[in-house]
């Protein structure tokens, strides 16, 4: 009786158990929208505060956590926004390490405005570096807008006391 029980019940039980285990291993756990949204919001908050290295750390941690996992369809667009935000944070961090000393601006509403950068005078549309990577998009009284590696960067001007 014991042999018959082991043969019919226990062996069948073990077989089902192994099938379920193999099935669970094949089944992918999706990264859900809520998790992606929460991480995106953390990144956006830090980005808006100018904490670009924090944005990159959050993104890299999330990337490690979700490595090899699929995203639910409703999470994909948010993940793409996160990718863009991380790329922009990377570019802005790199821009901030560029040796730019802004001496001031000369605003002429009727003509061209100028910016004094690294003791040289530039106007809108000009590149401020020899490699042609940093372009002045616009010059205003309180900011200079640059384009660097395809990212538009607003550099607020502070008044010396």
Backbone as numpy.savetxt, mean C-alpha at the origin, in Angstrom:
# Nx Ny Nz CAx CAy CAz Cx Cy Cz
-16.52 -62.09 16.98 -17.35 -60.89 16.98 -16.48 -59.63 16.98
-15.40 -59.65 17.80 -14.51 -58.51 17.89 -13.82 -58.27 16.54
-13.38 -59.33 15.88 -12.74 -59.20 14.58 -13.71 -58.65 13.54
-14.93 -59.14 13.60 -15.94 -58.65 12.65 -16.24 -57.17 12.90
-16.31 -56.75 14.16 -16.54 -55.34 14.50 -15.39 -54.47 13.97
-14.15 -54.89 14.23 -12.98 -54.15 13.74 -12.97 -54.07 12.22
-13.33 -55.17 11.57 -13.30 -55.23 10.12 -14.38 -54.35 9.49
-15.57 -54.41 10.03 -16.69 -53.69 9.42 -16.85 -52.26 9.93
-16.71 -52.04 11.21 -17.01 -50.73 11.78 -15.75 -49.86 11.90
-14.76 -50.35 12.60 -13.56 -49.56 12.86 -12.84 -49.23 11.57
-12.66 -50.18 10.69 -11.94 -49.91 9.45 -12.72 -48.92 8.58
-14.05 -49.06 8.57 -14.87 -48.10 7.81 -14.78 -46.70 8.43
-14.79 -46.64 9.75 -14.66 -45.38 10.46 -13.32 -44.71 10.12
-12.25 -45.48 10.17 -10.92 -44.94 9.85 -10.85 -44.47 8.41
-11.50 -45.16 7.51 -11.52 -44.78 6.10 -12.24 -43.44 5.90
-13.38 -43.30 6.55 -14.15 -42.04 6.47 -13.34 -40.90 7.08
-12.69 -41.16 8.19 -11.88 -40.15 8.87 -10.75 -39.66 7.95
-10.09 -40.56 7.28 -9.00 -40.18 6.35 -9.54 -39.40 5.16
-10.71 -39.79 4.65 -11.32 -39.06 3.52 -11.64 -37.62 3.92
-12.20 -37.45 5.09 -12.53 -36.10 5.56 -11.29 -35.25 5.78
-10.25 -35.86 6.31 -9.00 -35.15 6.54 -8.41 -34.68 5.20
-8.40 -35.56 4.23 -7.86 -35.22 2.90 -8.72 -34.14 2.25
-10.03 -34.22 2.43 -10.94 -33.23 1.86 -10.71 -31.86 2.49
-10.52 -31.83 3.78 -10.28 -30.57 4.49 -8.97 -29.93 4.05
-7.97 -30.75 3.78 -6.68 -30.22 3.32 -6.80 -29.61 1.93
-7.65 -30.18 1.09 -7.85 -29.66 -0.26 -8.68 -28.39 -0.26
-9.57 -28.28 0.71 -10.46 -27.13 0.79 -9.66 -25.89 1.21
-9.75 -24.83 0.43 -9.01 -23.61 0.75 -9.87 -22.71 1.63
-9.21 -22.11 2.60 -9.88 -21.15 3.46 -9.76 -19.79 2.79
-10.90 -19.17 2.52 -10.91 -17.88 1.86 -10.61 -16.75 2.84
-9.93 -15.74 2.34 -9.75 -14.52 3.11 -11.00 -13.70 2.88
-11.71 -13.41 3.93 -13.02 -12.76 3.83 -12.90 -11.24 3.72
-13.95 -10.63 3.21 -14.02 -9.18 2.98 -13.77 -8.40 4.27
-14.37 -8.84 5.38 -14.26 -8.12 6.64 -12.80 -7.97 7.07
-12.04 -9.04 6.97 -10.63 -9.02 7.36 -9.82 -8.07 6.45
-10.11 -8.13 5.16 -9.41 -7.26 4.21 -9.79 -5.80 4.45
-11.08 -5.55 4.69 -11.56 -4.18 4.92 -10.92 -3.58 6.16
-10.85 -4.35 7.25 -10.27 -3.84 8.49 -8.79 -3.49 8.30
-8.08 -4.33 7.59 -6.67 -4.07 7.34 -6.51 -2.85 6.43
-7.37 -2.75 5.42 -7.33 -1.59 4.52 -7.56 -0.30 5.31
-8.52 -0.32 6.22 -8.82 0.88 7.03 -7.61 1.28 7.89
-6.92 0.30 8.47 -5.72 0.60 9.26 -4.67 1.26 8.37
-4.49 0.69 7.18 -3.51 1.25 6.25 -3.89 2.67 5.84
-5.17 2.89 5.53 -5.64 4.21 5.08 -5.44 5.26 6.16
-5.75 4.89 7.41 -5.59 5.83 8.53 -4.13 6.25 8.67
-3.22 5.28 8.62 -1.79 5.59 8.74 -1.31 6.40 7.54
-1.80 6.05 6.35 -1.42 6.77 5.14 -1.82 8.23 5.23
-3.06 8.48 5.66 -3.56 9.85 5.78 -2.79 10.67 6.81
-2.19 9.99 7.78 -1.38 10.67 8.80 0.08 10.82 8.35
0.40 10.30 7.17 1.77 10.38 6.67 2.71 9.35 7.27
2.14 8.29 7.85 2.95 7.24 8.48 3.17 6.10 7.47
3.97 6.39 6.47 4.11 5.49 5.32 4.83 4.19 5.67
5.79 4.23 6.57 6.46 3.00 6.98 5.49 2.07 7.73
4.59 2.65 8.52 3.57 1.85 9.20 2.65 1.18 8.19
2.30 1.92 7.13 1.45 1.36 6.07 2.13 0.13 5.48
3.41 0.25 5.20 4.14 -0.86 4.60 4.26 -2.04 5.55
4.44 -1.78 6.83 4.52 -2.87 7.81 3.20 -3.61 7.93
2.10 -2.87 7.96 0.77 -3.50 8.03 0.54 -4.35 6.79
0.87 -3.80 5.65 0.68 -4.52 4.38 1.52 -5.80 4.33
2.77 -5.70 4.72 3.65 -6.86 4.68 3.19 -7.95 5.65
2.72 -7.54 6.82 2.19 -8.52 7.79 0.96 -9.22 7.24
0.08 -8.45 6.63 -1.13 -9.02 6.04 -0.77 -9.96 4.89
0.20 -9.56 4.10 0.64 -10.38 2.97 1.20 -11.72 3.45
1.99 -11.69 4.52 2.52 -12.95 5.09 1.38 -13.83 5.61
0.42 -13.21 6.27 -0.70 -13.94 6.84 -1.57 -14.62 5.77
-1.71 -13.97 4.63 -2.61 -14.48 3.60 -1.88 -15.18 2.46
-0.59 -15.38 2.60 0.22 -16.01 1.56 -0.39 -17.34 1.11
-0.62 -17.46 -0.19 -1.12 -18.70 -0.76 -2.60 -18.93 -0.58
-3.31 -18.01 0.06 -4.75 -18.19 0.26 -5.52 -17.41 -0.79
-6.71 -17.87 -1.07 -7.60 -17.21 -2.01 -8.42 -16.15 -1.28
-8.79 -15.09 -2.02 -9.64 -14.05 -1.46 -11.06 -14.25 -1.96
-12.02 -13.98 -1.09 -13.41 -14.05 -1.53 -13.62 -12.99 -2.61
-14.53 -13.23 -3.55 -14.71 -12.28 -4.66 -15.00 -10.85 -4.21
-15.74 -10.68 -3.12 -16.05 -9.32 -2.66 -14.88 -8.67 -1.93
-13.82 -9.43 -1.64 -12.63 -8.87 -0.99 -11.58 -8.44 -2.01
-11.65 -8.97 -3.21 -10.64 -8.69 -4.25 -10.46 -7.19 -4.52
-11.55 -6.41 -4.74 -11.35 -4.98 -5.03 -10.68 -4.24 -3.87
-10.97 -4.63 -2.66 -10.36 -3.98 -1.49 -8.88 -4.36 -1.42
-8.57 -5.60 -1.73 -7.17 -6.04 -1.76 -6.39 -5.25 -2.82
-7.01 -4.98 -3.95 -6.36 -4.17 -4.99 -6.10 -2.75 -4.49
-7.04 -2.20 -3.73 -6.84 -0.86 -3.14 -5.67 -0.89 -2.15
-5.57 -1.98 -1.39 -4.46 -2.12 -0.46 -3.13 -2.18 -1.21
-3.10 -2.92 -2.31 -1.88 -3.02 -3.12 -1.47 -1.63 -3.60
-2.43 -0.86 -4.09 -2.15 0.49 -4.59 -1.65 1.39 -3.46
-2.30 1.32 -2.32 -1.91 2.14 -1.17 -0.48 1.81 -0.73
-0.16 0.53 -0.69 1.19 0.12 -0.30 2.22 0.60 -1.32
1.88 0.52 -2.59 2.79 0.98 -3.64 3.02 2.49 -3.52
1.96 3.24 -3.26 2.09 4.69 -3.09 2.91 5.02 -1.84
2.68 4.29 -0.77 3.45 4.53 0.46 4.93 4.26 0.22
5.22 3.23 -0.55 6.61 2.89 -0.88 7.26 4.04 -1.66
6.55 4.54 -2.67 7.08 5.63 -3.51 7.27 6.91 -2.69
6.27 7.25 -1.86 6.37 8.47 -1.06 7.52 8.36 -0.05
7.69 7.19 0.54 8.82 6.99 1.47 10.15 7.22 0.75
10.23 6.70 -0.44 11.45 6.88 -1.23 11.63 8.37 -1.60
10.53 9.03 -1.97 10.57 10.46 -2.31 11.09 11.28 -1.12
10.60 10.95 0.07 10.98 11.70 1.26 12.46 11.56 1.59
13.10 10.53 1.05 14.53 10.37 1.29 15.37 11.13 0.25
14.71 11.69 -0.74 15.43 12.49 -1.74 15.92 13.79 -1.11
17.10 14.24 -1.50 17.66 15.46 -0.90 17.06 16.73 -1.52
15.86 17.08 -1.08 15.19 18.29 -1.57 15.11 19.32 -0.46
15.76 20.43 -0.67 15.69 21.54 0.30 14.86 22.64 -0.35
13.64 22.79 0.13 12.74 23.80 -0.44 13.00 25.13 0.26
13.47 26.09 -0.55 13.81 27.40 0.00 12.63 28.36 0.02
11.62 28.10 -0.81 10.46 28.97 -0.85 9.80 28.96 -2.21
8.77 29.77 -2.35 8.06 29.89 -3.63 7.87 31.36 -3.97
7.77 31.62 -5.26 7.46 32.96 -5.75 6.19 32.80 -6.57
5.11 33.38 -6.08 3.80 33.21 -6.71 3.46 34.46 -7.51
3.14 34.25 -8.77 2.67 35.33 -9.64 1.40 34.82 -10.31
0.23 35.26 -9.84 -1.03 34.74 -10.37 -1.22 35.01 -11.87
-0.56 36.04 -12.39 -0.74 36.39 -13.81 0.27 35.69 -14.71
1.37 35.23 -14.13 2.42 34.59 -14.92 2.82 33.27 -14.26
4.01 32.84 -14.57 4.53 31.59 -14.03 4.98 31.76 -12.58
4.67 30.78 -11.77 5.16 30.76 -10.39 6.44 29.93 -10.35
7.25 30.18 -9.33 8.54 29.50 -9.22 8.71 28.90 -7.84
9.54 27.85 -7.78 9.92 27.25 -6.51 11.43 27.25 -6.42
11.93 27.55 -5.24 13.37 27.51 -4.99 13.66 26.20 -4.28
14.35 25.31 -4.99 14.65 23.98 -4.46 16.14 23.72 -4.64
16.80 23.35 -3.55 18.24 23.10 -3.56 18.99 24.30 -4.17
18.56 25.49 -3.80 19.17 26.75 -4.22 19.09 27.01 -5.72
18.16 26.36 -6.40 17.92 26.61 -7.82 16.45 26.98 -8.00
16.15 27.69 -9.09 14.78 28.14 -9.35 14.16 27.27 -10.44
12.94 26.77 -10.14 12.22 25.90 -11.06 10.79 26.41 -11.25
10.21 26.09 -12.40 8.80 26.42 -12.64 8.03 25.12 -12.84
6.72 25.26 -12.93 5.86 24.09 -13.12 6.25 23.36 -14.41
6.25 22.03 -14.33 6.59 21.21 -15.49 8.06 20.84 -15.56
8.89 21.46 -14.76 10.32 21.17 -14.80 10.67 20.05 -13.82
11.77 19.38 -14.12 12.31 18.34 -13.25 13.36 18.97 -12.34
13.33 18.61 -11.07 14.24 19.23 -10.10 15.51 18.41 -9.89
15.58 17.23 -10.50 16.78 16.41 -10.36 17.37 16.13 -11.74
18.63 15.83 -11.76 19.34 15.61 -13.02 18.83 14.37 -13.76
18.28 13.41 -13.04 17.80 12.16 -13.66 16.40 12.28 -14.23
15.73 13.40 -14.01 14.38 13.59 -14.53 13.34 12.70 -13.87
13.48 12.49 -12.57 12.54 11.63 -11.85 11.51 12.43 -11.06
11.88 13.65 -10.64 11.02 14.45 -9.78 10.55 15.68 -10.56
9.27 15.68 -10.87 8.69 16.76 -11.69 7.79 17.65 -10.82
7.86 18.96 -11.06 6.95 19.88 -10.38 5.66 19.94 -11.19
4.56 19.58 -10.56 3.25 19.62 -11.22 2.62 20.99 -11.03
2.64 21.49 -9.79 2.08 22.82 -9.53 2.77 23.46 -8.33
2.74 24.78 -8.34 3.33 25.55 -7.25 2.24 26.47 -6.70
1.99 26.35 -5.40 1.00 27.19 -4.73 1.67 27.85 -3.54
0.98 28.78 -2.94 1.52 29.51 -1.80 1.88 28.58 -0.64
1.05 27.55 -0.42 1.25 26.69 0.74 1.70 25.27 0.42
1.92 24.96 -0.87 2.39 23.62 -1.21 2.99 23.57 -2.62
3.83 22.57 -2.80 4.33 22.24 -4.14 3.87 20.82 -4.41
3.30 20.61 -5.58 2.85 19.28 -5.96 3.88 18.70 -6.93
4.39 17.52 -6.56 5.40 16.83 -7.36 4.78 15.57 -7.97
5.43 15.07 -9.02 5.14 13.74 -9.52 6.44 12.96 -9.45
6.37 11.79 -8.82 7.55 10.96 -8.62 7.15 9.51 -8.84
7.74 8.88 -9.81 7.44 7.48 -10.15 5.94 7.25 -10.33
5.29 8.20 -10.99 3.87 8.06 -11.31 2.92 8.41 -10.18
3.45 8.81 -9.03 2.61 9.16 -7.88 2.66 10.67 -7.67
1.49 11.27 -7.49 1.39 12.70 -7.21 1.57 12.90 -5.71
2.50 13.78 -5.36 2.84 14.00 -3.95 2.70 15.48 -3.61
1.88 15.75 -2.60 1.66 17.13 -2.14 2.61 17.41 -0.99
3.49 18.36 -1.20 4.46 18.74 -0.16 4.03 20.08 0.42
3.49 20.03 1.64 3.05 21.26 2.32 4.27 22.09 2.71
4.14 23.39 2.55 5.22 24.30 2.91 4.97 24.84 4.30
6.02 24.90 5.08 5.91 25.47 6.42 6.64 26.79 6.44
6.11 27.72 7.14 6.72 29.05 7.25 7.73 29.05 8.38
8.91 29.59 8.10 9.93 29.75 9.14 9.54 30.89 10.07
9.97 30.83 11.31 9.61 31.86 12.28 10.75 32.77 12.53
